[in-house]
Amino acid sequence: MTGTTKHIAFIFDLDGVLVDTARYHFLAWQRLAQELGIHFTEKDNERLKGVSRMQSLQIILELGNRQLPQAEKEALATRKNEWYVGYISRLTPNDVLPGVVDFLESAREKGIRLAVGSASKNAMTILERLAIKNYFAAIITGHDTTHAKPDPEVFELAAARMQVAAKHCVVFEDAAAGIEAAHRAGMLAVGIGRAANLSQADLLADGLHDLTVERVLTAFEKRFLTEKNIKDEGLHS
Ligand code: BG6
Ligand code: MG
């Protein structure tokens, strides 16, 4: 593996990894929760990261001990999304998180394939507003999947679209559900954010500004070689 990175892929979650839209999701959900008379804090919001829009609403309703008919839930989710779309319509390329463009450039120079694996149905709009869409060979959004993280579907689809084996993919995620999804797909998981949320990650960083492609590749090679040794030893025993 050393010296050749041609068959490696990096798959990035979007919200919280490439752009800080988690803040806007929180503001829109908090507004909805307030209207429903449900107390909803930033700590509660952690549980919403990486999960789908309808599941997020379900978590908020459970916090308020509320049960609503499906049609009403759909209307509420649509309302929240309208506020959220209002926030993201103001995004510009300046909102790309620090270090992201340098990291993508550096990975691209090394021949690493790049993808986005997001639960968001707004992912394409956000990537366009940030002007980073062209870096990615595959973009999987909430429109392409039927199972939300921690199900591995989104990352498996990204790998298949790029024609890269799952074991050669590295996922970058800010949500515990995303780390679990990466592991269930058989991929290395880099946690972006606070260690407390991401204890299962193989490697941790505050953000892509805090990471180099070389460091990720070293972690990747270490795991790859360790697994290979275990397999070889198994064959010879
Ligand atoms: C994920 C976010 O990326 O997308 C979640 O982490 C969000 O918080 C989910 O609920 C769905 O987003 P959207 O834009 O389809 O409502
Ligand atoms: Mg995220």
mmCIF file of N, CA, C and O and ligand atoms in Angstrom, residues 13-17 22 49-50 149 172-175, ligand 2:
data_model
loop_
_atom_site.group_PDB
_atom_site.id
_atom_site.type_symbol
_atom_site.label_atom_id
_atom_site.label_comp_id
_atom_site.label_asym_id
_atom_site.label_seq_id
_atom_site.Cartn_x
_atom_site.Cartn_y
_atom_site.Cartn_z
ATOM 1 N N ASP A 13 -18.577 13.271 5.658
ATOM 2 C CA ASP A 13 -19.887 13.756 6.052
ATOM 3 C C ASP A 13 -19.883 15.266 5.745
ATOM 4 O O ASP A 13 -18.813 15.873 5.645
ATOM 5 N N LEU A 14 -21.050 15.851 5.576
ATOM 6 C CA LEU A 14 -21.091 17.285 5.213
ATOM 7 C C LEU A 14 -21.280 18.181 6.432
ATOM 8 O O LEU A 14 -20.375 18.922 6.823
ATOM 9 N N ASP A 15 -22.476 18.070 7.054
ATOM 10 C CA ASP A 15 -22.822 18.962 8.172
ATOM 11 C C ASP A 15 -21.898 18.715 9.359
ATOM 12 O O ASP A 15 -21.871 17.610 9.912
ATOM 13 N N GLY A 16 -21.123 19.722 9.726
ATOM 14 C CA GLY A 16 -20.237 19.581 10.891
ATOM 15 C C GLY A 16 -18.832 19.144 10.537
ATOM 16 O O GLY A 16 -17.956 19.127 11.397
ATOM 17 N N VAL A 17 -18.604 18.769 9.285
ATOM 18 C CA VAL A 17 -17.260 18.344 8.857
ATOM 19 C C VAL A 17 -16.709 19.319 7.810
ATOM 20 O O VAL A 17 -15.583 19.807 7.919
ATOM 21 N N ALA A 22 -24.599 22.522 11.398
ATOM 22 C CA ALA A 22 -25.233 21.945 12.594
ATOM 23 C C ALA A 22 -25.897 23.056 13.414
ATOM 24 O O ALA A 22 -26.965 22.872 13.990
ATOM 25 N N LYS A 49 -27.565 14.888 15.410
ATOM 26 C CA LYS A 49 -26.496 14.935 14.404
ATOM 27 C C LYS A 49 -26.404 13.607 13.657
ATOM 28 O O LYS A 49 -26.317 12.546 14.277
ATOM 29 N N GLY A 50 -26.434 13.712 12.337
ATOM 30 C CA GLY A 50 -26.264 12.520 11.503
ATOM 31 C C GLY A 50 -27.548 11.761 11.237
ATOM 32 O O GLY A 50 -27.595 10.929 10.348
ATOM 33 N N LYS A 149 -27.959 6.776 8.937
ATOM 34 C CA LYS A 149 -26.873 6.396 9.830
ATOM 35 C C LYS A 149 -27.484 6.103 11.206
ATOM 36 O O LYS A 149 -28.418 6.811 11.576
ATOM 37 N N PHE A 172 -14.908 10.552 7.350
ATOM 38 C CA PHE A 172 -14.709 11.693 8.258
ATOM 39 C C PHE A 172 -16.072 12.108 8.783
ATOM 40 O O PHE A 172 -16.938 12.498 7.989
ATOM 41 N N GLU A 173 -16.260 12.049 10.072
ATOM 42 C CA GLU A 173 -17.599 12.202 10.659
ATOM 43 C C GLU A 173 -17.581 12.983 11.969
ATOM 44 O O GLU A 173 -16.681 12.809 12.779
ATOM 45 N N ASP A 174 -18.606 13.813 12.183
ATOM 46 C CA ASP A 174 -18.709 14.521 13.468
ATOM 47 C C ASP A 174 -19.785 13.909 14.364
ATOM 48 O O ASP A 174 -19.986 14.386 15.478
ATOM 49 N N ALA A 175 -20.478 12.877 13.881
ATOM 50 C CA ALA A 175 -21.580 12.297 14.658
ATOM 51 C C ALA A 175 -21.268 10.857 15.062
ATOM 52 O O ALA A 175 -20.707 10.086 14.270
HETATM 53 MG MG MG B 2 -22.488 15.654 10.510
#
